[in-house]
XYZ file of N, CA and C in Angstrom:
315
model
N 15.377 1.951 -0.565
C 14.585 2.654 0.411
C 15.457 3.694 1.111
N 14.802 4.520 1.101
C 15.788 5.714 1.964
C 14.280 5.888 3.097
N 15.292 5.946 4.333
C 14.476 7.143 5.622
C 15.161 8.151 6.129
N 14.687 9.271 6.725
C 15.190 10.473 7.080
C 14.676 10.688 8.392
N 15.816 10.898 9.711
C 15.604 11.125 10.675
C 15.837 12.508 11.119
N 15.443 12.731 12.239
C 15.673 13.992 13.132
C 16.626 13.294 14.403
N 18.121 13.935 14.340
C 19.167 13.256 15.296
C 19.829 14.918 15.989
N 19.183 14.278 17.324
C 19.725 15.727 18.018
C 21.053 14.875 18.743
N 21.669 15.781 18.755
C 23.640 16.028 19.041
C 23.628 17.145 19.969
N 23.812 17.200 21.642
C 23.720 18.330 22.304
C 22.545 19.387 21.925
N 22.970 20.560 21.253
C 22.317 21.191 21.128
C 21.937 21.658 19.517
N 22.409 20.434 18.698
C 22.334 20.645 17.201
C 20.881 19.618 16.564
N 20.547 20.198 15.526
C 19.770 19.167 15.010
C 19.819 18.522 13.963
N 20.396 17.509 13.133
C 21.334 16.712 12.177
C 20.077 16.111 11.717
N 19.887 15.856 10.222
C 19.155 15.085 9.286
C 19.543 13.760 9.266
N 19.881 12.824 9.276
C 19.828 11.585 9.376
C 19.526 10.734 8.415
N 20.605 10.220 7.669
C 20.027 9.675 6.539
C 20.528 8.671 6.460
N 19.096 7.461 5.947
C 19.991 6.066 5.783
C 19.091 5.500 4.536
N 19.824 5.185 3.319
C 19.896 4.491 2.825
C 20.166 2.852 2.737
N 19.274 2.198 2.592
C 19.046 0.873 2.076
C 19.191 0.192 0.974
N 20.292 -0.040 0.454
C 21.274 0.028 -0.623
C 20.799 -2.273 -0.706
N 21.037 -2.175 -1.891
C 21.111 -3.754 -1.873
C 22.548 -4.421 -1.213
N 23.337 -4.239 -1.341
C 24.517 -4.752 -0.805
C 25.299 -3.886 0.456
N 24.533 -2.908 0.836
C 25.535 -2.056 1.779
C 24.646 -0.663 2.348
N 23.979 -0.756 3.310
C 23.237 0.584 3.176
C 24.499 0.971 4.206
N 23.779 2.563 4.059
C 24.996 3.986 4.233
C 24.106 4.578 5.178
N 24.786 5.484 6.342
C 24.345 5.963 7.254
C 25.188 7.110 7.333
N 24.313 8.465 7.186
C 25.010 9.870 7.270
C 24.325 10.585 7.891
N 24.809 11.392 8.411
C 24.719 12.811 9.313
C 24.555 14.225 8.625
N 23.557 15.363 7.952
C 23.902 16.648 7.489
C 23.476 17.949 8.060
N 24.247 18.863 7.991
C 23.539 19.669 8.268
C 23.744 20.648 6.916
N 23.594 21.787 7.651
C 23.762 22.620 6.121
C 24.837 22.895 5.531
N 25.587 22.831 6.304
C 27.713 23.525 6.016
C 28.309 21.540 6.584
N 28.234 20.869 7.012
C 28.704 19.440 7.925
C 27.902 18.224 7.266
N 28.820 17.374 6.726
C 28.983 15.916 6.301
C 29.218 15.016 7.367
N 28.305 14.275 7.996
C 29.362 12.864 8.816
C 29.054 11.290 7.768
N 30.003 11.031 7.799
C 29.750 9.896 6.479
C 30.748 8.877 6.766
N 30.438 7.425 6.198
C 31.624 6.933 6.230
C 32.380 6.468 5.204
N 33.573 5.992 5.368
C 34.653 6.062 4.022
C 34.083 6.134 2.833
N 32.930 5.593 2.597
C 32.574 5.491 0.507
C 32.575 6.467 0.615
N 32.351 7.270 0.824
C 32.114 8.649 0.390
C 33.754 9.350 -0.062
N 33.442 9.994 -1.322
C 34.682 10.624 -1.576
C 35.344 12.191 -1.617
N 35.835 12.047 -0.645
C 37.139 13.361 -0.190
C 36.759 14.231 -1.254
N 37.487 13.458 -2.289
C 38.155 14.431 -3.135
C 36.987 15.284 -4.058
N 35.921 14.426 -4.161
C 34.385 15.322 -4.737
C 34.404 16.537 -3.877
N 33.968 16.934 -2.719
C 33.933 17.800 -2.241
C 35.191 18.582 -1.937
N 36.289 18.282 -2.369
C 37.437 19.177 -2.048
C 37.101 19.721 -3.351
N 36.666 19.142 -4.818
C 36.374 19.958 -6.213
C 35.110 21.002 -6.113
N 34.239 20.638 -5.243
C 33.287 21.296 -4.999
C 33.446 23.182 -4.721
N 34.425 23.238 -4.096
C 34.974 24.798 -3.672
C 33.354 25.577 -2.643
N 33.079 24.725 -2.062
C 31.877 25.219 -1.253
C 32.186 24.990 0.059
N 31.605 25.739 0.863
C 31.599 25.396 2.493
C 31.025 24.730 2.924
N 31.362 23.132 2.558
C 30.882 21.713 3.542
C 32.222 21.341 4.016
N 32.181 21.145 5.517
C 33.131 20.334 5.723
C 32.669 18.616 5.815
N 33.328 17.882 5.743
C 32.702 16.315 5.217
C 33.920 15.726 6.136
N 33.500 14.685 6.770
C 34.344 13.802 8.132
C 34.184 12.739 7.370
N 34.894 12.259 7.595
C 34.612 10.117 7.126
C 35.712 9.638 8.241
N 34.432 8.706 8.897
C 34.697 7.963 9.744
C 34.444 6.615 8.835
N 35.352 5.532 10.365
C 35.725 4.326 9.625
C 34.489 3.359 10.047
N 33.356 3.503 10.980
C 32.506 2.586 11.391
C 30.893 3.261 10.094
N 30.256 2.666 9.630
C 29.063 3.133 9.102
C 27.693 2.744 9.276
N 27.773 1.792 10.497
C 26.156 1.085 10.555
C 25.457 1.580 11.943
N 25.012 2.623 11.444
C 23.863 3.146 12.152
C 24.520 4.533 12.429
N 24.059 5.294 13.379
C 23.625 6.802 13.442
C 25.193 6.754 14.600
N 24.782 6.147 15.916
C 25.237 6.098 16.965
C 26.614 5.587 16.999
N 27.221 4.375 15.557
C 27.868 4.180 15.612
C 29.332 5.437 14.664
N 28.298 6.028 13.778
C 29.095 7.033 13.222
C 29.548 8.296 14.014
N 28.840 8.733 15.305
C 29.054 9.660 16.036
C 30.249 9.198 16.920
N 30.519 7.316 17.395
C 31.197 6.773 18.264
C 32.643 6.484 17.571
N 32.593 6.472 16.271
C 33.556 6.217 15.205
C 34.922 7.231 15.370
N 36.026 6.400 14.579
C 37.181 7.094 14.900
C 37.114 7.927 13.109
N 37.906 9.592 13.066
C 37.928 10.191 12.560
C 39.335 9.604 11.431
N 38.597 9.288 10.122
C 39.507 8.566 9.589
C 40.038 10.038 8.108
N 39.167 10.693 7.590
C 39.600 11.124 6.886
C 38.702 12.753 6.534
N 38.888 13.763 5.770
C 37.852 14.908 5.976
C 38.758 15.929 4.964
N 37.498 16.485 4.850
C 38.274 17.734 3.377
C 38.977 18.917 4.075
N 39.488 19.793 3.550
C 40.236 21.103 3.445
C 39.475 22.219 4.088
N 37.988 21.981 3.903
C 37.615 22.739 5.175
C 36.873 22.632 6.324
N 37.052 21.100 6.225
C 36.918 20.395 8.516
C 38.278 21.082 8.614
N 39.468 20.785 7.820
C 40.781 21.096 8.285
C 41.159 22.376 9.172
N 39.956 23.539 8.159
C 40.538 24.642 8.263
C 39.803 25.037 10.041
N 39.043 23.992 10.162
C 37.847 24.276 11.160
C 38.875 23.663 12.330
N 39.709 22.717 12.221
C 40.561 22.058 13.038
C 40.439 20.647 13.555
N 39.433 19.974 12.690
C 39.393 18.648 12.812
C 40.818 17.857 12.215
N 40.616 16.786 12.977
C 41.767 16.029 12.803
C 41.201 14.380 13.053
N 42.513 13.566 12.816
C 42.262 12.009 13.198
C 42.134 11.658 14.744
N 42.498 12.396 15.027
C 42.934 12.009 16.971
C 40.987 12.127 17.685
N 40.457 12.437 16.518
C 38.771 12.994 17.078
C 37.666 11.934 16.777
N 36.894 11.449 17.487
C 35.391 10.822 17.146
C 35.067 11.889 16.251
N 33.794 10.775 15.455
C 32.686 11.231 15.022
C 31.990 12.790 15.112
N 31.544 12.461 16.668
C 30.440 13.588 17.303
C 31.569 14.829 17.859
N 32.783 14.825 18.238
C 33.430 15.332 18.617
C 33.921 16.575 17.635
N 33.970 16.042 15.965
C 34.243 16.436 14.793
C 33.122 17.351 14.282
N 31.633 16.676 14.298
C 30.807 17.306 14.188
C 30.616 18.167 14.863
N 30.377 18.393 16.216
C 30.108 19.555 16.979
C 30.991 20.362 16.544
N 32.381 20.370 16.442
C 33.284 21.046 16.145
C 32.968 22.090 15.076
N 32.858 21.543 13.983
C 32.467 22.062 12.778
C 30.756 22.649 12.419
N 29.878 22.292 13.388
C 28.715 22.610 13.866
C 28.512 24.339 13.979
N 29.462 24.171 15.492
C 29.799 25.442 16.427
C 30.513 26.263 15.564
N 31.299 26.391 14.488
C 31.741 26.745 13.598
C 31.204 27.509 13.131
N 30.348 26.548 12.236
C 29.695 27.696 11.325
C 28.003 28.268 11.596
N 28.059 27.724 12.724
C 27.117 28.850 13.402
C 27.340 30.330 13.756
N 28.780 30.391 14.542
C 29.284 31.596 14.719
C 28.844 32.600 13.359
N 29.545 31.693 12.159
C 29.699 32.828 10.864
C 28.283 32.877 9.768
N 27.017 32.547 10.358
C 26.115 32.764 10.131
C 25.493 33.684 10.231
């Protein structure tokens, strides 16, 4: 089962997606250029990708609120370039990279 939410973040509006997986459902955050995800998700796919998503993986994954509250565990080459780091939450990362690429829109 998958559902799809509407998750407002300040002044952003994030898709919300949760999967209902038999052994493990997954809870992510997208927008159009921004990934919030947690660890399964893999780095290195989207570093092959050569596209403008930046992708966060945080270390908490059950539920919406807890991925925004989550510590910033890992993220591709271009959150990097955006200036995310480990020292950052979740939501802190996202906005970051949000405000970003709004500017260059």
């Amino acid at each position: 089962m998958i559902e799809i939410h509407s998750i407002a973040v300040e002044k952003y509006s994030f898709l919300g997606i949760y999967m209902k997986l038999p052994q493990y459902p997954i809870y992510f955050l997208v927008s159009m250029h921004v990934i919030l995800a947690p660890l399964c998700f893999s780095k290195e796919y989207f570093d092959r990708l050569d596209k403008k998503v930046a992708l966060i993986l945080v270390k908490s994954s059950l539920g919406f609120k807890n991925l925004l509250d989550s510590e910033v565990v890992s993220y591709n080459g271009f959150a990097q370039k955006i200036g995310v780091n480990t020292a950052m939450k979740g939501k802190e990362a996202l906005l970051l990279c949000e405000k970003s690429t709004h500017k260059k829109i």
